[in-house]
XYZ file of N, CA and C in Angstrom:
441
model
N 0.837 -1.177 0.000
C 0.000 0.000 0.000
C 0.887 1.247 0.000
N 0.596 2.175 -0.890
C 1.331 3.431 -0.938
C 0.642 4.459 -0.051
N 1.429 5.172 0.694
C 0.913 6.213 1.559
C 1.137 7.554 0.872
N 0.099 8.391 0.849
C 0.200 9.716 0.255
C 0.899 10.636 1.250
N 2.123 11.020 0.926
C 2.910 11.875 1.809
C 3.075 13.228 1.150
N 2.491 14.222 1.759
C 2.591 15.597 1.268
C 3.142 16.462 2.386
N 3.929 17.421 1.973
C 4.528 18.331 2.948
C 4.386 19.744 2.402
N 3.976 20.665 3.248
C 3.903 22.075 2.885
C 5.173 22.743 3.383
N 5.721 23.603 2.554
C 6.976 24.270 2.923
C 6.751 25.199 4.112
N 7.835 25.617 4.697
C 7.784 26.413 5.919
C 7.056 27.739 5.743
N 7.106 28.337 4.551
C 6.415 29.614 4.338
C 4.963 29.415 3.918
N 4.561 28.158 3.646
C 3.184 27.843 3.331
C 2.772 28.050 1.880
N 3.700 28.413 1.004
C 3.362 28.704 -0.392
C 3.273 27.463 -1.272
N 4.004 26.404 -0.929
C 4.103 25.228 -1.798
C 3.811 23.951 -1.007
N 3.111 23.032 -1.654
C 2.909 21.698 -1.097
C 3.450 20.694 -2.102
N 4.235 19.756 -1.611
C 4.913 18.791 -2.469
C 4.571 17.378 -2.011
N 4.403 16.495 -2.992
C 4.162 15.092 -2.698
C 5.489 14.352 -2.715
N 5.670 13.467 -1.737
C 6.893 12.681 -1.617
C 6.626 11.208 -1.934
N 7.658 10.555 -2.404
C 7.643 9.120 -2.675
C 8.503 8.448 -1.613
N 7.976 7.422 -0.986
C 8.726 6.627 -0.009
C 8.888 5.225 -0.579
N 10.000 5.011 -1.227
C 10.263 3.743 -1.918
C 10.070 2.546 -0.997
N 9.263 1.611 -1.460
C 8.995 0.347 -0.755
C 8.483 0.556 0.676
N 8.032 1.750 0.989
C 7.544 2.087 2.334
C 8.557 1.723 3.426
N 9.833 1.867 3.099
C 10.884 1.595 4.088
C 10.887 2.695 5.149
N 10.827 3.934 4.695
C 10.792 5.072 5.607
C 9.344 5.420 5.917
N 9.126 6.040 7.048
C 7.787 6.519 7.387
C 7.697 8.004 7.056
N 6.482 8.522 7.003
C 6.313 9.929 6.647
C 6.989 10.864 7.651
N 7.217 10.398 8.871
C 7.877 11.232 9.886
C 9.343 11.513 9.559
N 9.918 10.772 8.625
C 11.317 10.994 8.248
C 11.497 12.380 7.612
N 10.477 12.849 6.876
C 10.549 14.184 6.266
C 10.045 15.173 7.317
N 10.994 15.883 7.914
C 10.686 16.795 9.015
C 10.195 18.140 8.510
N 10.863 18.681 7.508
C 10.513 20.018 7.016
C 10.869 20.142 5.545
N 10.169 21.042 4.884
C 10.411 21.358 3.480
C 10.552 22.863 3.358
N 11.541 23.280 2.590
C 11.773 24.705 2.347
C 11.797 24.914 0.838
N 10.812 25.660 0.323
C 10.794 26.005 -1.102
C 11.895 27.035 -1.357
N 12.170 27.373 -2.604
C 13.220 28.367 -2.854
C 13.004 29.698 -2.122
N 11.747 30.091 -1.910
C 11.496 31.339 -1.179
C 11.894 31.238 0.285
N 11.462 30.186 0.973
C 11.800 30.086 2.395
C 13.191 29.484 2.611
N 13.763 28.855 1.590
C 15.121 28.306 1.717
C 16.155 29.416 1.866
N 15.847 30.596 1.319
C 16.772 31.732 1.441
C 17.054 32.075 2.899
N 16.089 31.802 3.764
C 16.205 32.133 5.190
C 16.631 30.928 6.026
N 17.011 29.847 5.356
C 17.340 28.602 6.046
C 18.830 28.316 5.925
N 19.438 28.022 7.040
C 20.847 27.625 7.023
C 20.911 26.120 6.787
N 21.606 25.724 5.722
C 21.703 24.317 5.353
C 22.560 23.560 6.361
N 21.999 22.468 6.873
C 22.718 21.575 7.776
C 22.925 20.270 7.016
N 24.138 20.039 6.532
C 24.427 18.852 5.719
C 24.162 17.536 6.446
N 24.123 17.567 7.755
C 23.899 16.344 8.521
C 22.434 15.895 8.480
N 21.509 16.832 8.213
C 20.088 16.491 8.231
C 19.324 16.961 7.000
N 19.976 17.730 6.136
C 19.256 18.348 5.020
C 19.917 18.058 3.680
N 19.088 18.142 2.634
C 19.591 18.052 1.273
C 19.042 19.245 0.501
N 19.872 19.802 -0.375
C 19.465 20.926 -1.211
C 19.379 20.425 -2.649
N 18.196 20.542 -3.218
C 17.981 20.152 -4.614
C 17.453 21.369 -5.352
N 18.345 22.066 -6.030
C 17.971 23.261 -6.807
C 17.211 24.278 -5.957
N 17.759 24.581 -4.806
C 17.217 25.571 -3.875
C 15.947 25.127 -3.159
N 15.585 23.888 -3.274
C 14.564 23.283 -2.431
C 15.317 22.501 -1.362
N 14.973 22.704 -0.117
C 15.664 22.012 0.974
C 14.691 21.070 1.673
N 15.124 19.826 1.800
C 14.368 18.831 2.559
C 15.163 18.541 3.825
N 14.477 18.603 4.952
C 15.109 18.252 6.232
C 14.564 16.909 6.681
N 15.476 16.007 7.011
C 15.117 14.653 7.425
C 15.397 14.434 8.910
N 14.628 13.553 9.529
C 14.915 13.056 10.860
C 15.908 11.914 10.642
N 17.172 12.211 10.714
C 18.196 11.226 10.369
C 18.309 10.108 11.400
N 17.968 10.384 12.635
C 17.981 9.317 13.637
C 16.938 8.254 13.271
N 15.751 8.700 12.903
C 14.703 7.777 12.486
C 15.069 7.083 11.176
N 15.606 7.833 10.223
C 16.000 7.252 8.928
C 17.060 6.165 9.121
N 18.032 6.414 9.975
C 19.082 5.413 10.223
C 18.504 4.176 10.907
N 17.611 4.405 11.863
C 16.976 3.282 12.551
C 16.185 2.422 11.569
N 15.366 3.060 10.718
C 14.545 2.306 9.765
C 15.403 1.586 8.725
N 16.457 2.246 8.255
C 17.343 1.611 7.277
C 18.048 0.402 7.883
N 18.485 0.540 9.119
C 19.153 -0.579 9.786
C 18.170 -1.721 10.038
N 16.974 -1.390 10.513
C 15.987 -2.419 10.857
C 15.417 -3.117 9.624
N 15.116 -2.359 8.575
C 14.419 -2.939 7.429
C 15.338 -3.339 6.283
N 16.505 -2.687 6.199
C 17.407 -2.959 5.073
C 18.736 -3.573 5.504
N 18.949 -3.672 6.805
C 20.212 -4.149 7.359
C 21.407 -3.328 6.841
N 21.208 -2.031 6.751
C 22.255 -1.111 6.296
C 22.901 -0.484 7.520
N 24.223 -0.462 7.570
C 24.887 0.185 8.710
C 24.475 1.658 8.804
N 24.140 2.117 9.991
C 23.676 3.492 10.167
C 24.628 4.550 9.602
N 25.936 4.292 9.648
C 26.883 5.299 9.152
C 26.835 5.466 7.627
N 26.144 4.564 6.934
C 25.979 4.697 5.475
C 24.801 5.597 5.110
N 23.945 5.875 6.077
C 22.694 6.590 5.814
C 22.860 8.072 6.136
N 22.835 8.867 5.090
C 22.878 10.324 5.231
C 21.756 10.906 4.368
N 21.523 12.221 4.403
C 20.429 12.785 3.602
C 20.531 12.462 2.108
N 21.724 12.473 1.554
C 21.889 12.149 0.134
C 21.455 10.710 -0.145
N 21.807 9.795 0.740
C 21.403 8.400 0.566
C 19.881 8.277 0.589
N 19.237 8.910 1.557
C 17.783 8.826 1.698
C 17.096 9.371 0.445
N 17.584 10.488 -0.065
C 16.972 11.105 -1.248
C 17.322 10.345 -2.527
N 18.604 10.120 -2.767
C 19.057 9.561 -4.044
C 18.641 8.107 -4.269
N 18.429 7.358 -3.208
C 17.964 5.981 -3.361
C 16.441 5.904 -3.480
N 15.774 7.032 -3.285
C 14.328 7.087 -3.426
C 13.551 6.724 -2.177
N 14.230 6.557 -1.051
C 13.524 6.172 0.165
C 12.685 7.311 0.739
N 13.014 8.551 0.427
C 12.188 9.719 0.771
C 12.600 10.834 -0.185
N 11.894 10.908 -1.297
C 12.276 11.810 -2.383
C 11.028 12.411 -3.020
N 11.230 13.296 -3.992
C 10.093 13.872 -4.709
C 9.285 12.769 -5.377
N 7.990 12.932 -5.432
C 7.140 12.023 -6.204
C 7.476 12.176 -7.687
N 7.769 13.399 -8.078
C 8.115 13.714 -9.460
C 9.638 13.872 -9.555
N 10.125 14.275 -10.734
C 11.555 14.557 -10.865
C 11.921 15.811 -10.081
N 10.974 16.729 -9.993
C 11.148 17.971 -9.238
C 9.753 18.458 -8.855
N 9.636 19.277 -7.842
C 8.322 19.773 -7.444
C 7.662 20.576 -8.574
N 6.422 20.214 -8.888
C 5.675 20.915 -9.928
C 5.842 20.357 -11.321
N 6.554 19.248 -11.454
C 6.829 18.700 -12.778
C 5.556 18.316 -13.522
N 4.609 17.680 -12.862
C 3.403 17.224 -13.562
C 2.665 18.383 -14.215
N 2.560 19.493 -13.521
C 1.898 20.673 -14.087
C 2.677 21.193 -15.293
N 3.989 21.254 -15.177
C 4.825 21.728 -16.284
C 4.712 20.810 -17.497
N 4.682 19.506 -17.269
C 4.619 18.534 -18.361
C 3.330 18.694 -19.156
N 2.223 18.886 -18.467
C 0.939 19.032 -19.163
C 1.003 20.157 -20.185
N 1.579 21.262 -19.807
C 1.682 22.408 -20.714
C 2.633 22.107 -21.871
N 3.774 21.511 -21.564
C 4.771 21.224 -22.596
C 4.265 20.207 -23.625
N 3.511 19.228 -23.180
C 3.049 18.151 -24.072
C 1.816 18.494 -24.882
N 1.143 19.575 -24.540
C -0.148 19.889 -25.147
C -0.098 19.836 -26.675
N 0.869 20.487 -27.298
C 0.979 20.502 -28.758
C 1.261 19.135 -29.348
N 2.105 18.384 -28.690
C 2.458 17.050 -29.175
C 1.245 16.117 -29.102
N 0.435 16.254 -28.082
C -0.730 15.389 -27.903
C -1.730 15.535 -29.052
N -1.779 16.709 -29.648
C -2.681 16.924 -30.781
C -2.336 15.988 -31.943
N -1.052 15.677 -32.116
C -0.615 14.784 -33.188
C -1.191 13.380 -33.050
N -1.489 12.980 -31.846
C -2.029 11.644 -31.609
C -3.330 11.429 -32.390
N -4.074 12.502 -32.601
C -5.342 12.409 -33.328
C -5.143 12.239 -34.837
N -4.011 12.739 -35.344
C -3.835 12.757 -36.799
C -2.685 11.909 -37.322
N -1.600 11.781 -36.549
C -0.420 11.068 -37.049
C 0.293 10.379 -35.881
N -0.095 9.147 -35.610
C 0.450 8.439 -34.446
C 1.947 8.165 -34.574
N 2.439 7.952 -35.777
C 3.875 7.718 -35.963
C 4.665 8.969 -35.616
N 4.220 10.108 -36.116
C 4.894 11.372 -35.805
C 4.767 11.694 -34.319
N 3.629 11.382 -33.742
C 3.434 11.581 -32.305
C 4.487 10.818 -31.516
N 4.677 9.537 -31.839
C 5.661 8.717 -31.129
C 7.072 9.276 -31.265
N 7.430 9.735 -32.442
C 8.760 10.332 -32.646
C 8.931 11.575 -31.784
N 7.933 12.442 -31.844
C 8.041 13.715 -31.123
C 7.985 13.553 -29.610
N 7.123 12.677 -29.134
C 7.012 12.497 -27.679
C 8.299 11.886 -27.130
N 8.900 10.989 -27.898
C 10.158 10.376 -27.481
C 11.283 11.411 -27.458
N 11.425 12.182 -28.521
C 12.500 13.183 -28.553
C 12.252 14.288 -27.532
N 10.982 14.641 -27.315
C 10.656 15.640 -26.288
C 11.081 15.150 -24.911
N 10.781 13.890 -24.603
C 11.125 13.358 -23.293
C 12.636 13.284 -23.087
N 13.361 12.860 -24.094
C 14.827 12.802 -23.997
C 15.393 14.207 -23.766
N 14.904 15.163 -24.543
C 15.368 16.547 -24.397
C 15.000 17.110 -23.025
N 13.819 16.759 -22.532
C 13.380 17.240 -21.219
C 14.295 16.723 -20.114
N 14.619 15.450 -20.150
C 15.499 14.876 -19.133
C 16.890 15.509 -19.217
N 17.392 15.721 -20.415
C 18.697 16.385 -20.567
C 18.661 17.797 -19.989
N 17.541 18.503 -20.207
C 17.395 19.857 -19.659
C 17.372 19.815 -18.128
N 16.664 18.837 -17.562
C 16.603 18.701 -16.108
C 17.979 18.373 -15.525
N 18.730 17.540 -16.240
C 20.102 17.243 -15.806
C 20.940 18.516 -15.809
N 20.857 19.274 -16.897
C 21.624 20.522 -17.016
C 21.203 21.524 -15.950
N 19.921 21.509 -15.589
C 19.427 22.412 -14.552
C 19.833 21.980 -13.155
N 20.368 20.751 -13.025
C 20.898 20.300 -11.759
C 19.943 19.537 -10.856
N 18.807 19.085 -11.371
C 17.884 18.323 -10.539
C 18.476 16.952 -10.219
N 18.528 16.597 -8.958
C 19.198 15.376 -8.491
C 18.624 14.099 -9.106
N 17.289 13.974 -9.157
C 16.699 12.742 -9.681
C 17.010 12.570 -11.168
N 17.127 13.646 -11.904
C 17.437 13.565 -13.334
C 18.863 13.059 -13.568
N 19.739 13.287 -12.614
C 21.135 12.879 -12.764
C 21.262 11.360 -12.879
N 20.299 10.634 -12.340
C 20.343 9.165 -12.347
C 19.584 8.542 -13.505
N 19.077 9.368 -14.431
C 18.319 8.845 -15.584
C 19.251 8.519 -16.737
């Protein structure tokens, strides 16, 4: 069963959905979220936080280490914020916050081709997706780096 984990940033402007891979971590692992606006006022603590393109996620690392050790048999010293995020145990539901909304707008023109030319649609949607992932990598989004 997947649990819907949403967190509102500290300034209250943004709400983001999180993915907890294999339900290893609990929703309590994500302590705080700072959008780019409220991240400006936040001092990054590398021991408990990760910065992904000016979005900061703060984790309860004591809980994360306990859950990783108990459920994955991983030594606690291997578990840091980068591990929790990059392995997908507590990460964005999307590649970055707001991606689904952005994708709908970007794909709108390509979707029209589906009605008239399915072969051209497949070519364009494929090249669009490849270009999109390359753009996300260039923009520095952590999840895109692993694609």
